[in-house]
Amino acid sequence: MALENLSKGIFRSLGLLKNKRKLDEDELKEMTRSLRRALQEADFNIRQTKEIVDRLEQKLREEEPRPGITLQTHALNILYLELVRILGPPHEFQPRGATLLLVGLYGQGKTTTTAKLAEWYRKKHSLKVAVIEADVHRPGAYAQLQQLLEGSSVEVYGEPETKDAVTIVRNGLERCKAADLIIVDTAGRHQLDDELVVELEHLSDLTRASERWLVIDAQVGQAAGPVAASFHGLAGVTGIVITKLDGTARGGGALSAVAATGAPIVHIGVGEKIQDIEKFESNRFISRLLGMGDIQGLIDLAPEDLDEEEALRLTQRLMSGRFTLNDMYKQMEMMSKVGTIDKLMSFLPGSFLGGMGAMSKAQKEGMQKNLDRYRTIMDSMTNWEKNEPAKIKVDRIRRIARGSGVREKDVRELIGQWNRSRKMMKGMGGNRQLNKQMRKMMKDGDFDIDPSSFGM
Ligand SMILES: Nc1nc2c(ncn2[C@@H]2O[C@H](COP(=O)(O)OP(=O)(O)O)[C@@H](O)[C@H]2O)c(=O)[nH]1
Ligand SMILES: [Mg+2]
């Protein structure tokens, strides 16, 4: 998860209020000191840090928590609102019919982002997407883009021999007329100079680009602010993509400094692979950061071929406690399509399923290994066995173990796991408020979940 250290720092700080209903002066001091440090380590600037911490302190003094809400949850809610406010409202972008120009300095991730965005909008909005490689300075840019989009239906246009970006773009637009969304990757520079501004003007006029997005590497921290401000002012940038948030502890600085310039953050890059991109909405981002989960983000992770009916049916079976190994297998298959346990967990509220979100890295790795092994074992089971796991006797266990190359103990463990999940899910099904919300969410796409129903 991006900004993992900040997340931990905030938990550590707010943890000092755990189980408290009344404010204690010394504890409050210690909490604010610890929070200030966490924010600064994530590279938030001193003024913003002070503003966030002061407001939290003031509100904690002035407002009583609602009945039944602990001081810790109260503080968490206040901090949530403050951080969302700092990071700004979401940028509305209508991709159908748009032409999107990506600009930025060298090595910031423009070409990678071009490919990521193309795939994102192709999948999430079912659009016909084309990309045009207009970087004439970097040899190999076209090949790089082609390689990134290998196997995708996104059309890639480029002319590696042509030395004039405007010509390439003109030809590309003609060729890709039928596309719903066109994304143009441009050449980088060392800095925003006159030549770049002129080229952008040309390209913008030519493409009638409705959007010009600046790509910035998060590793520069707060220095992303001045870069965003100058591009915003001079080149009329309409949105910002912040990349490489996965590889830096200073991401808080980049995000907050950019947001402060008034240029909206549209997407974030969180890895080198083509699917490592997220839409940026500060409320969802902060919700996840604070361990409150991001259900919409989880849905965004779902693969194109996820059968929603089936997912809904499985969820209902799971929550009713009547589910077989076959169901568990299908659920695992779905989960493994979506991503690793680690990734999934980062979208769930911290207290979901008894605090699974707070599992250590080693625990998550262990769980991933188990899942892989369970799948192997289940591949050696008959349908009857998967439907009636409670009736599997010794001789069958032996056969299954031999067939899948594991120990008998492992087969028993799988059956035990099924039994435990069944009981746990049955317990969750009994949580009427949660159950109602889950159903509503799956049915109506209403993802606005009250974190207090997860016991926060
Ligand atoms: N870890 C990580 N690496 C990234 C991300 N985006 C791009 N990169 C890497 O950054 C380097 C430069 O990217 P590139 O797209 O060629 O940058 P460009 O010069 O602006 O076109 C490449 O090695 C990419 O794999 C990201 O979100 N996370
Ligand atoms: Mg490039």
Tab-separated table of C-alpha atoms and ligand atoms in Angstrom:
chain	number	residue	atom	x	y	z
A	1	MET	CA	0.000	0.000	0.000
A	2	ALA	CA	1.137	3.529	-0.726
A	3	LEU	CA	2.189	5.491	2.367
A	4	GLU	CA	2.294	2.400	4.523
A	5	ASN	CA	4.613	4.022	7.040
A	6	LEU	CA	2.297	6.976	7.456
A	7	SER	CA	-0.563	4.602	8.033
A	8	LYS	CA	1.398	2.798	10.726
A	9	GLY	CA	2.483	6.092	12.298
A	10	ILE	CA	-1.113	7.291	12.522
A	11	PHE	CA	-2.269	4.032	14.074
A	12	ARG	CA	0.520	4.219	16.588
A	13	SER	CA	-0.430	7.793	17.500
A	14	LEU	CA	-4.176	7.292	17.723
A	15	GLY	CA	-3.579	4.007	19.504
A	16	LEU	CA	-2.588	6.108	22.500
A	17	LEU	CA	-6.290	6.999	22.881
A	18	LYS	CA	-7.400	3.396	22.803
A	19	ASN	CA	-10.415	2.541	24.954
A	20	LYS	CA	-10.613	6.116	26.245
A	21	ARG	CA	-13.795	8.130	26.622
A	22	LYS	CA	-12.262	11.146	28.346
A	23	LEU	CA	-9.402	13.334	27.278
A	24	ASP	CA	-6.238	13.212	29.344
A	25	GLU	CA	-3.885	16.157	28.862
A	26	ASP	CA	-0.613	14.181	28.893
A	27	GLU	CA	-1.912	11.559	26.512
A	28	LEU	CA	-3.215	14.197	24.154
A	29	LYS	CA	0.227	15.847	24.111
A	30	GLU	CA	1.938	12.576	23.407
A	31	MET	CA	-0.554	11.705	20.680
A	32	THR	CA	-0.164	15.026	18.858
A	33	ARG	CA	3.617	14.823	19.096
A	34	SER	CA	3.623	11.338	17.648
A	35	LEU	CA	1.187	12.285	14.879
A	36	ARG	CA	3.232	15.333	13.954
A	37	ARG	CA	6.282	13.136	13.567
A	38	ALA	CA	4.402	10.611	11.410
A	39	LEU	CA	3.146	13.318	9.053
A	40	GLN	CA	6.557	14.906	8.749
A	41	GLU	CA	8.217	11.593	8.056
A	42	ALA	CA	5.754	11.191	5.162
A	43	ASP	CA	7.059	14.581	3.998
A	44	PHE	CA	3.976	16.690	4.664
A	45	ASN	CA	5.236	20.225	5.052
A	46	ILE	CA	5.463	21.887	8.432
A	47	ARG	CA	2.558	24.247	7.841
A	48	GLN	CA	0.204	21.494	6.703
A	49	THR	CA	1.311	19.236	9.522
A	50	LYS	CA	0.668	21.959	12.046
A	51	GLU	CA	-2.719	22.717	10.553
A	52	ILE	CA	-3.834	19.086	10.655
A	53	VAL	CA	-2.597	18.450	14.173
A	54	ASP	CA	-3.908	21.747	15.575
A	55	ARG	CA	-7.353	21.195	14.137
A	56	LEU	CA	-7.477	17.677	15.464
A	57	GLU	CA	-6.470	18.869	18.900
A	58	GLN	CA	-8.986	21.697	18.850
A	59	LYS	CA	-11.869	19.504	17.752
A	60	LEU	CA	-11.005	16.830	20.280
A	61	ARG	CA	-11.229	19.481	22.985
A	62	GLU	CA	-14.431	21.034	21.681
A	63	GLU	CA	-16.481	18.109	20.464
A	64	GLU	CA	-17.710	15.252	22.581
A	65	PRO	CA	-17.669	11.900	20.794
A	66	ARG	CA	-21.134	10.631	19.914
A	67	PRO	CA	-22.526	8.144	22.438
A	68	GLY	CA	-20.955	4.740	21.999
A	69	ILE	CA	-18.001	6.111	20.023
A	70	THR	CA	-14.597	5.905	21.619
A	71	LEU	CA	-12.218	8.818	21.658
A	72	GLN	CA	-9.949	6.924	19.271
A	73	THR	CA	-12.666	6.488	16.647
A	74	HIS	CA	-13.693	10.094	17.134
A	75	ALA	CA	-10.110	11.218	16.498
A	76	LEU	CA	-9.909	8.939	13.482
A	77	ASN	CA	-13.016	10.518	11.979
A	78	ILE	CA	-11.701	14.030	12.528
A	79	LEU	CA	-8.348	13.134	11.009
A	80	TYR	CA	-10.109	11.550	8.045
A	81	LEU	CA	-11.960	14.785	7.276
A	82	GLU	CA	-8.814	16.884	7.693
A	83	LEU	CA	-6.709	14.725	5.359
A	84	VAL	CA	-9.450	14.556	2.733
A	85	ARG	CA	-9.742	18.324	2.881
A	86	ILE	CA	-5.973	18.754	2.392
A	87	LEU	CA	-5.914	16.425	-0.615
A	88	GLY	CA	-8.828	18.121	-2.343
A	89	PRO	CA	-11.962	17.068	-4.232
A	90	PRO	CA	-11.850	14.555	-7.096
A	91	HIS	CA	-11.396	15.603	-10.724
A	92	GLU	CA	-14.348	14.855	-12.976
A	93	PHE	CA	-13.144	13.388	-16.227
A	94	GLN	CA	-15.342	12.116	-19.049
A	95	PRO	CA	-13.109	9.734	-21.001
A	96	ARG	CA	-15.427	9.011	-23.924
A	97	GLY	CA	-14.492	11.218	-26.848
A	98	ALA	CA	-11.535	12.740	-25.006
A	99	THR	CA	-8.018	13.274	-26.220
A	100	LEU	CA	-5.511	13.152	-23.431
A	101	LEU	CA	-2.027	14.615	-23.685
A	102	LEU	CA	0.542	13.370	-21.171
A	103	VAL	CA	3.387	15.714	-20.377
A	104	GLY	CA	6.245	15.843	-17.919
A	105	LEU	CA	9.956	15.790	-17.272
A	106	TYR	CA	12.350	12.921	-18.048
A	107	GLY	CA	11.907	9.542	-16.446
A	108	GLN	CA	8.805	10.427	-14.457
A	109	GLY	CA	6.804	7.514	-15.838
A	110	LYS	CA	4.971	9.091	-18.795
A	111	THR	CA	5.254	6.175	-21.190
A	112	THR	CA	4.386	3.640	-18.507
A	113	THR	CA	1.440	5.789	-17.433
A	114	THR	CA	0.250	6.108	-21.043
A	115	ALA	CA	-0.030	2.331	-21.239
A	116	LYS	CA	-1.581	2.028	-17.762
A	117	LEU	CA	-4.227	4.649	-18.476
A	118	ALA	CA	-5.044	3.091	-21.837
A	119	GLU	CA	-5.710	-0.259	-20.205
A	120	TRP	CA	-7.573	1.328	-17.285
A	121	TYR	CA	-10.077	3.193	-19.457
A	122	ARG	CA	-10.387	0.350	-21.913
A	123	LYS	CA	-11.369	-1.999	-19.097
A	124	LYS	CA	-13.295	0.159	-16.651
A	125	HIS	CA	-15.200	2.159	-19.242
A	126	SER	CA	-15.309	-0.413	-22.029
A	127	LEU	CA	-13.769	2.047	-24.448
A	128	LYS	CA	-11.895	1.586	-27.664
A	129	VAL	CA	-8.582	3.222	-26.776
A	130	ALA	CA	-5.670	4.252	-28.980
A	131	VAL	CA	-2.283	5.614	-27.912
A	132	ILE	CA	0.092	7.736	-29.983
A	133	GLU	CA	3.811	7.768	-29.217
A	134	ALA	CA	5.020	11.295	-29.900
A	135	ASP	CA	8.316	11.196	-28.005
A	136	VAL	CA	10.829	11.843	-30.773
A	137	HIS	CA	13.770	12.366	-28.425
A	138	ARG	CA	13.949	8.987	-26.874
A	139	PRO	CA	14.856	6.179	-29.244
A	140	GLY	CA	12.880	3.116	-28.358
A	141	ALA	CA	9.896	4.921	-26.853
A	142	TYR	CA	7.590	3.396	-29.457
A	143	ALA	CA	8.947	-0.102	-28.844
A	144	GLN	CA	8.562	0.456	-25.083
A	145	LEU	CA	4.922	1.421	-25.470
A	146	GLN	CA	4.247	-1.495	-27.804
A	147	GLN	CA	5.814	-3.867	-25.347
A	148	LEU	CA	3.823	-2.488	-22.414
A	149	LEU	CA	0.598	-2.967	-24.362
A	150	GLU	CA	1.474	-6.326	-25.849
A	151	GLY	CA	-1.555	-8.577	-25.879
A	152	SER	CA	-3.952	-5.691	-25.248
A	153	SER	CA	-6.504	-4.537	-27.786
A	154	VAL	CA	-5.343	-0.938	-27.367
A	155	GLU	CA	-4.115	0.407	-30.698
A	156	VAL	CA	-0.534	1.717	-30.572
A	157	TYR	CA	0.503	4.280	-33.182
A	158	GLY	CA	4.075	5.436	-33.710
A	159	GLU	CA	6.626	6.400	-36.349
A	160	PRO	CA	10.041	5.670	-34.893
A	161	GLU	CA	11.831	7.208	-37.899
A	162	THR	CA	9.973	10.521	-37.906
A	163	LYS	CA	11.674	13.391	-36.104
A	164	ASP	CA	8.713	15.721	-35.804
A	165	ALA	CA	6.128	15.120	-33.096
A	166	VAL	CA	3.437	17.199	-34.761
A	167	THR	CA	3.598	15.092	-37.957
A	168	ILE	CA	3.338	11.860	-35.971
A	169	VAL	CA	0.377	13.111	-33.997
A	170	ARG	CA	-1.386	14.389	-37.105
A	171	ASN	CA	-0.996	11.009	-38.815
A	172	GLY	CA	-1.898	9.156	-35.647
A	173	LEU	CA	-5.121	11.089	-35.139
A	174	GLU	CA	-6.114	10.296	-38.708
A	175	ARG	CA	-5.339	6.610	-38.237
A	176	CYS	CA	-7.078	6.308	-34.845
A	177	LYS	CA	-10.221	8.245	-35.749
A	178	ALA	CA	-12.469	5.417	-34.631
A	179	ALA	CA	-11.135	5.337	-31.057
A	180	ASP	CA	-13.276	6.562	-28.134
A	181	LEU	CA	-10.244	7.807	-26.240
A	182	ILE	CA	-6.825	8.803	-27.576
A	183	ILE	CA	-3.826	9.183	-25.308
A	184	VAL	CA	-0.692	10.923	-26.572
A	185	ASP	CA	2.693	10.288	-24.933
A	186	THR	CA	5.081	13.212	-25.398
A	187	ALA	CA	8.814	13.743	-25.018
A	188	GLY	CA	10.277	14.594	-21.638
A	189	ARG	CA	12.528	17.516	-20.829
A	190	HIS	CA	14.952	18.415	-18.068
A	191	GLN	CA	12.758	21.301	-17.129
A	192	LEU	CA	9.766	23.227	-18.318
A	193	ASP	CA	11.375	25.456	-20.958
A	194	ASP	CA	10.008	27.622	-23.754
A	195	GLU	CA	10.557	24.936	-26.353
A	196	LEU	CA	8.442	22.486	-24.392
A	197	VAL	CA	5.685	25.034	-23.885
A	198	VAL	CA	5.611	25.737	-27.628
A	199	GLU	CA	5.513	22.046	-28.517
A	200	LEU	CA	2.696	21.458	-26.054
A	201	GLU	CA	0.771	24.373	-27.504
A	202	HIS	CA	1.156	22.913	-30.971
A	203	LEU	CA	0.144	19.446	-29.907
A	204	SER	CA	-2.759	20.729	-27.880
A	205	ASP	CA	-4.098	22.798	-30.751
A	206	LEU	CA	-3.684	19.951	-33.152
A	207	THR	CA	-5.366	17.350	-30.946
A	208	ARG	CA	-7.831	19.782	-29.402
A	209	ALA	CA	-6.870	17.907	-26.271
A	210	SER	CA	-9.620	18.187	-23.705
A	211	GLU	CA	-7.148	17.098	-21.051
A	212	ARG	CA	-3.467	17.662	-20.475
A	213	TRP	CA	-2.111	15.634	-17.603
A	214	LEU	CA	1.245	16.129	-15.973
A	215	VAL	CA	3.090	13.019	-14.807
A	216	ILE	CA	5.204	13.496	-11.671
A	217	ASP	CA	7.358	11.046	-9.753
A	218	ALA	CA	6.395	10.964	-6.061
A	219	GLN	CA	9.999	10.440	-4.986
A	220	VAL	CA	10.696	14.159	-5.262
A	221	GLY	CA	8.382	14.703	-2.293
A	222	GLN	CA	7.263	18.275	-1.663
A	223	ALA	CA	9.314	19.441	-4.649
A	224	ALA	CA	6.457	18.082	-6.765
A	225	GLY	CA	4.516	21.193	-5.704
A	226	PRO	CA	6.545	23.821	-7.603
A	227	VAL	CA	6.751	21.556	-10.684
A	228	ALA	CA	2.984	21.086	-10.680
A	229	ALA	CA	2.423	24.805	-10.130
A	230	SER	CA	4.605	25.846	-13.069
A	231	PHE	CA	3.117	23.315	-15.461
A	232	HIS	CA	-0.345	24.205	-14.231
A	233	GLY	CA	0.296	27.882	-14.900
A	234	LEU	CA	2.345	27.761	-18.105
A	235	ALA	CA	1.126	24.700	-19.907
A	236	GLY	CA	-2.484	24.730	-18.737
A	237	VAL	CA	-2.296	21.333	-17.118
A	238	THR	CA	-5.745	20.019	-16.142
A	239	GLY	CA	-4.768	17.009	-14.076
A	240	ILE	CA	-1.823	15.341	-12.356
A	241	VAL	CA	-0.755	11.720	-12.247
A	242	ILE	CA	1.626	10.977	-9.390
A	243	THR	CA	3.726	7.897	-10.090
A	244	LYS	CA	5.963	5.611	-8.041
A	245	LEU	CA	4.006	6.069	-4.828
A	246	ASP	CA	4.925	2.452	-4.130
A	247	GLY	CA	8.600	3.174	-3.827
A	248	THR	CA	8.798	6.110	-1.477
A	249	ALA	CA	8.077	7.137	2.092
A	250	ARG	CA	7.772	10.730	0.905
A	251	GLY	CA	4.519	10.295	-1.002
A	252	GLY	CA	2.577	12.385	1.483
A	253	GLY	CA	4.725	15.338	0.490
A	254	ALA	CA	4.107	14.888	-3.231
A	255	LEU	CA	0.359	14.390	-2.812
A	256	SER	CA	-0.206	17.273	-0.422
A	257	ALA	CA	2.106	19.719	-2.210
A	258	VAL	CA	0.456	19.023	-5.550
A	259	ALA	CA	-3.044	19.276	-4.102
A	260	ALA	CA	-2.098	22.626	-2.559
A	261	THR	CA	-1.414	24.076	-6.018
A	262	GLY	CA	-5.037	23.489	-6.983
A	263	ALA	CA	-4.077	21.091	-9.786
A	264	PRO	CA	-6.238	18.015	-9.252
A	265	ILE	CA	-4.619	14.601	-8.785
A	266	VAL	CA	-6.360	12.219	-11.164
A	267	HIS	CA	-4.517	8.919	-10.840
A	268	ILE	CA	-1.635	7.450	-8.890
A	269	GLY	CA	0.929	4.916	-10.057
A	270	VAL	CA	1.769	2.207	-7.547
A	271	GLY	CA	4.128	-0.139	-9.367
A	272	GLU	CA	5.874	-0.970	-12.619
A	273	LYS	CA	3.258	-3.336	-13.963
A	274	ILE	CA	0.522	-2.163	-16.265
A	275	GLN	CA	-2.250	-2.810	-13.743
A	276	ASP	CA	-0.442	-0.860	-11.001
A	277	ILE	CA	-2.551	2.252	-11.296
A	278	GLU	CA	-5.426	3.615	-9.230
A	279	LYS	CA	-7.933	6.345	-9.683
A	280	PHE	CA	-7.246	8.985	-7.088
A	281	GLU	CA	-10.113	10.106	-4.912
A	282	SER	CA	-8.959	11.560	-1.655
A	283	ASN	CA	-11.843	10.206	0.438
A	284	ARG	CA	-11.186	6.648	-0.705
A	285	PHE	CA	-7.442	7.011	-0.480
A	286	ILE	CA	-7.588	8.348	3.061
A	287	SER	CA	-10.184	5.802	4.094
A	288	ARG	CA	-7.762	3.087	3.118
A	289	LEU	CA	-4.829	4.834	4.699
A	290	LEU	CA	-6.720	4.989	7.987
A	291	GLY	CA	-7.698	1.333	7.826
A	292	MET	CA	-11.360	2.064	7.100
A	293	GLY	CA	-11.230	0.198	3.804
A	294	ASP	CA	-12.041	1.151	0.240
A	295	ILE	CA	-14.745	-1.063	-1.165
A	296	GLN	CA	-14.909	0.773	-4.488
A	297	GLY	CA	-11.147	0.274	-4.840
A	298	LEU	CA	-11.639	-3.417	-4.201
A	299	ILE	CA	-14.281	-3.545	-6.928
A	300	ASP	CA	-11.907	-1.705	-9.293
A	301	LEU	CA	-9.415	-4.511	-8.757
A	302	ALA	CA	-11.872	-7.096	-10.023
A	303	PRO	CA	-10.893	-8.599	-13.352
A	304	GLU	CA	-12.995	-8.020	-16.470
A	305	ASP	CA	-14.181	-11.593	-16.563
A	306	LEU	CA	-15.411	-11.625	-12.964
A	307	ASP	CA	-18.920	-13.012	-12.978
A	308	GLU	CA	-20.808	-10.566	-10.765
A	309	GLU	CA	-23.874	-12.776	-10.419
A	310	GLU	CA	-21.656	-15.596	-9.272
A	311	ALA	CA	-19.791	-13.328	-6.861
A	312	LEU	CA	-23.075	-12.191	-5.355
A	313	ARG	CA	-24.388	-15.744	-5.077
A	314	LEU	CA	-21.163	-16.883	-3.421
A	315	THR	CA	-21.190	-14.004	-0.983
A	316	GLN	CA	-24.731	-14.809	0.024
A	317	ARG	CA	-23.921	-18.480	0.475
A	318	LEU	CA	-20.843	-17.607	2.467
A	319	MET	CA	-22.746	-15.319	4.781
A	320	SER	CA	-25.479	-17.859	5.294
A	321	GLY	CA	-22.886	-20.388	6.464
A	322	ARG	CA	-24.104	-22.963	3.911
A	323	PHE	CA	-21.155	-23.254	1.658
A	324	THR	CA	-19.143	-26.168	0.371
A	325	LEU	CA	-15.483	-26.633	-0.453
A	326	ASN	CA	-16.555	-26.089	-4.031
A	327	ASP	CA	-17.775	-22.623	-3.113
A	328	MET	CA	-14.614	-21.965	-1.171
A	329	TYR	CA	-12.603	-23.073	-4.199
A	330	LYS	CA	-14.511	-20.752	-6.505
A	331	GLN	CA	-14.071	-17.940	-4.059
A	332	MET	CA	-10.335	-18.589	-3.947
A	333	GLU	CA	-10.195	-18.639	-7.714
A	334	MET	CA	-11.897	-15.279	-7.821
A	335	MET	CA	-9.598	-13.928	-5.168
A	336	SER	CA	-6.494	-15.146	-6.929
A	337	LYS	CA	-7.651	-13.419	-10.095
A	338	VAL	CA	-8.066	-10.205	-8.197
A	339	GLY	CA	-4.596	-10.235	-6.689
A	340	THR	CA	-2.459	-11.237	-3.764
A	341	ILE	CA	-3.812	-11.412	-0.223
A	342	ASP	CA	-1.611	-8.484	0.639
A	343	LYS	CA	-3.218	-6.334	-2.019
A	344	LEU	CA	-6.742	-7.412	-1.153
A	345	MET	CA	-6.243	-6.780	2.540
A	346	SER	CA	-5.069	-3.245	1.942
A	347	PHE	CA	-8.577	-2.400	0.732
A	348	LEU	CA	-10.418	-3.924	3.686
A	349	PRO	CA	-11.179	-2.121	6.928
A	350	GLY	CA	-8.551	-2.902	9.549
A	351	SER	CA	-11.018	-4.636	11.829
A	352	PHE	CA	-12.711	-6.605	9.068
A	353	LEU	CA	-12.806	-10.336	9.761
A	354	GLY	CA	-11.316	-9.853	13.170
A	355	GLY	CA	-8.449	-7.595	12.202
A	356	MET	CA	-7.112	-9.415	9.165
A	357	GLY	CA	-6.144	-6.074	7.704
A	358	ALA	CA	-3.611	-5.735	10.473
A	359	MET	CA	-1.880	-9.023	9.682
A	360	SER	CA	1.893	-8.947	9.554
A	361	LYS	CA	3.705	-9.412	6.272
A	362	ALA	CA	4.796	-12.902	7.314
A	363	GLN	CA	1.224	-13.851	8.205
A	364	LYS	CA	-0.036	-12.643	4.841
A	365	GLU	CA	2.688	-14.542	3.014
A	366	GLY	CA	1.786	-17.628	4.995
A	367	MET	CA	-1.842	-17.215	4.040
A	368	GLN	CA	-0.980	-16.798	0.369
A	369	LYS	CA	1.063	-20.022	0.486
A	370	ASN	CA	-1.816	-21.840	2.149
A	371	LEU	CA	-4.199	-20.667	-0.537
A	372	ASP	CA	-1.913	-21.919	-3.275
A	373	ARG	CA	-1.622	-25.292	-1.538
A	374	TYR	CA	-5.382	-25.537	-0.937
A	375	ARG	CA	-5.983	-25.014	-4.610
A	376	THR	CA	-3.588	-27.820	-5.498
A	377	ILE	CA	-5.297	-30.140	-3.039
A	378	MET	CA	-8.762	-29.301	-4.290
A	379	ASP	CA	-7.671	-30.053	-7.828
A	380	SER	CA	-7.281	-33.678	-6.691
A	381	MET	CA	-10.747	-33.895	-5.158
A	382	THR	CA	-13.908	-35.191	-6.748
A	383	ASN	CA	-16.963	-32.996	-6.943
A	384	TRP	CA	-18.715	-35.062	-4.321
A	385	GLU	CA	-15.801	-34.483	-1.949
A	386	LYS	CA	-15.861	-30.774	-2.554
A	387	ASN	CA	-19.574	-30.671	-1.858
A	388	GLU	CA	-19.483	-32.857	1.236
A	389	PRO	CA	-16.165	-32.105	2.934
A	390	ALA	CA	-17.535	-33.097	6.321
A	391	LYS	CA	-17.968	-36.675	5.109
A	392	ILE	CA	-14.432	-37.214	3.844
A	393	LYS	CA	-12.915	-40.228	5.642
A	394	VAL	CA	-9.349	-41.446	6.157
A	395	ASP	CA	-8.955	-43.442	2.935
A	396	ARG	CA	-10.137	-40.550	0.827
A	397	ILE	CA	-7.801	-38.195	2.655
A	398	ARG	CA	-4.923	-40.547	1.841
A	399	ARG	CA	-5.859	-40.677	-1.846
A	400	ILE	CA	-6.246	-36.910	-2.121
A	401	ALA	CA	-2.893	-36.339	-0.419
A	402	ARG	CA	-1.152	-38.738	-2.792
A	403	GLY	CA	-2.873	-37.231	-5.826
A	404	SER	CA	-1.839	-33.710	-4.982
A	405	GLY	CA	1.604	-34.491	-3.613
A	406	VAL	CA	0.994	-33.129	-0.104
A	407	ARG	CA	0.868	-34.661	3.362
A	408	GLU	CA	-2.379	-36.026	4.783
A	409	LYS	CA	-2.038	-33.397	7.471
A	410	ASP	CA	-2.364	-30.720	4.779
A	411	VAL	CA	-5.623	-32.186	3.523
A	412	ARG	CA	-7.001	-32.241	7.071
A	413	GLU	CA	-5.908	-28.669	7.508
A	414	LEU	CA	-7.845	-27.631	4.416
A	415	ILE	CA	-10.991	-29.295	5.710
A	416	GLY	CA	-10.428	-27.627	9.071
A	417	GLN	CA	-10.040	-24.275	7.354
A	418	TRP	CA	-13.298	-24.783	5.498
A	419	ASN	CA	-15.008	-25.598	8.759
A	420	ARG	CA	-13.631	-22.520	10.482
A	421	SER	CA	-14.541	-20.217	7.578
A	422	ARG	CA	-18.009	-21.684	7.561
A	423	LYS	CA	-18.453	-20.914	11.235
A	424	MET	CA	-16.906	-17.464	10.980
A	425	MET	CA	-19.013	-16.494	8.000
A	426	LYS	CA	-22.086	-17.753	9.757
A	427	GLY	CA	-21.174	-15.429	12.606
A	428	MET	CA	-20.828	-12.543	10.178
A	429	GLY	CA	-24.119	-13.404	8.577
A	430	GLY	CA	-25.560	-12.925	12.040
A	431	ASN	CA	-24.318	-9.346	12.102
A	432	ARG	CA	-27.485	-7.891	10.669
A	433	GLN	CA	-26.257	-4.406	10.072
A	434	LEU	CA	-23.173	-5.586	8.217
A	435	ASN	CA	-25.210	-8.116	6.306
A	436	LYS	CA	-27.665	-5.475	5.199
A	437	GLN	CA	-24.887	-3.182	4.063
A	438	MET	CA	-23.124	-5.940	2.143
A	439	ARG	CA	-26.295	-6.814	0.295
A	440	LYS	CA	-27.053	-3.197	-0.480
A	441	MET	CA	-23.513	-2.712	-1.663
A	442	MET	CA	-23.533	-5.726	-3.960
A	443	LYS	CA	-26.972	-4.900	-5.329
A	444	ASP	CA	-27.040	-1.135	-5.712
A	445	GLY	CA	-23.372	-0.412	-5.944
A	446	ASP	CA	-23.801	1.727	-2.837
A	447	PHE	CA	-20.354	1.671	-1.310
A	448	ASP	CA	-20.819	4.253	1.349
A	449	ILE	CA	-20.162	2.117	4.363
A	450	ASP	CA	-20.343	3.360	7.895
A	451	PRO	CA	-17.047	2.265	9.424
A	452	SER	CA	-18.672	1.846	12.821
A	453	SER	CA	-20.489	-1.256	11.545
A	454	PHE	CA	-17.108	-2.952	11.360
A	455	GLY	CA	-16.657	-2.319	15.050
A	456	MET	CA	-14.390	0.699	14.700
B	1	LIG	N1	7.834	1.474	-8.995
B	1	LIG	C1	7.286	2.182	-9.992
B	1	LIG	N2	7.981	2.397	-11.102
B	1	LIG	C2	7.394	3.110	-12.093
B	1	LIG	C3	6.076	3.630	-11.981
B	1	LIG	N3	5.795	4.293	-13.115
B	1	LIG	C4	6.881	4.184	-13.902
B	1	LIG	N4	7.861	3.484	-13.295
B	1	LIG	C5	9.231	3.179	-13.786
B	1	LIG	O1	9.914	4.393	-14.001
B	1	LIG	C6	10.826	4.282	-15.082
B	1	LIG	C7	10.629	5.392	-16.092
B	1	LIG	O2	9.335	5.246	-16.688
B	1	LIG	P1	8.978	5.784	-18.144
B	1	LIG	O3	7.546	5.498	-18.362
B	1	LIG	O4	9.933	5.267	-19.153
B	1	LIG	O5	9.201	7.349	-17.936
B	1	LIG	P2	9.164	8.527	-18.997
B	1	LIG	O6	10.584	8.860	-19.329
B	1	LIG	O7	8.507	9.668	-18.283
B	1	LIG	O8	8.390	8.054	-20.170
B	1	LIG	C8	10.585	2.900	-15.660
B	1	LIG	O9	11.575	2.021	-15.181
B	1	LIG	C9	9.217	2.488	-15.121
B	1	LIG	O10	9.082	1.099	-14.973
B	1	LIG	C10	5.347	3.373	-10.741
B	1	LIG	O11	4.198	3.801	-10.510
B	1	LIG	N5	6.006	2.648	-9.787
B	2	MG	MG	8.859	7.968	-22.184
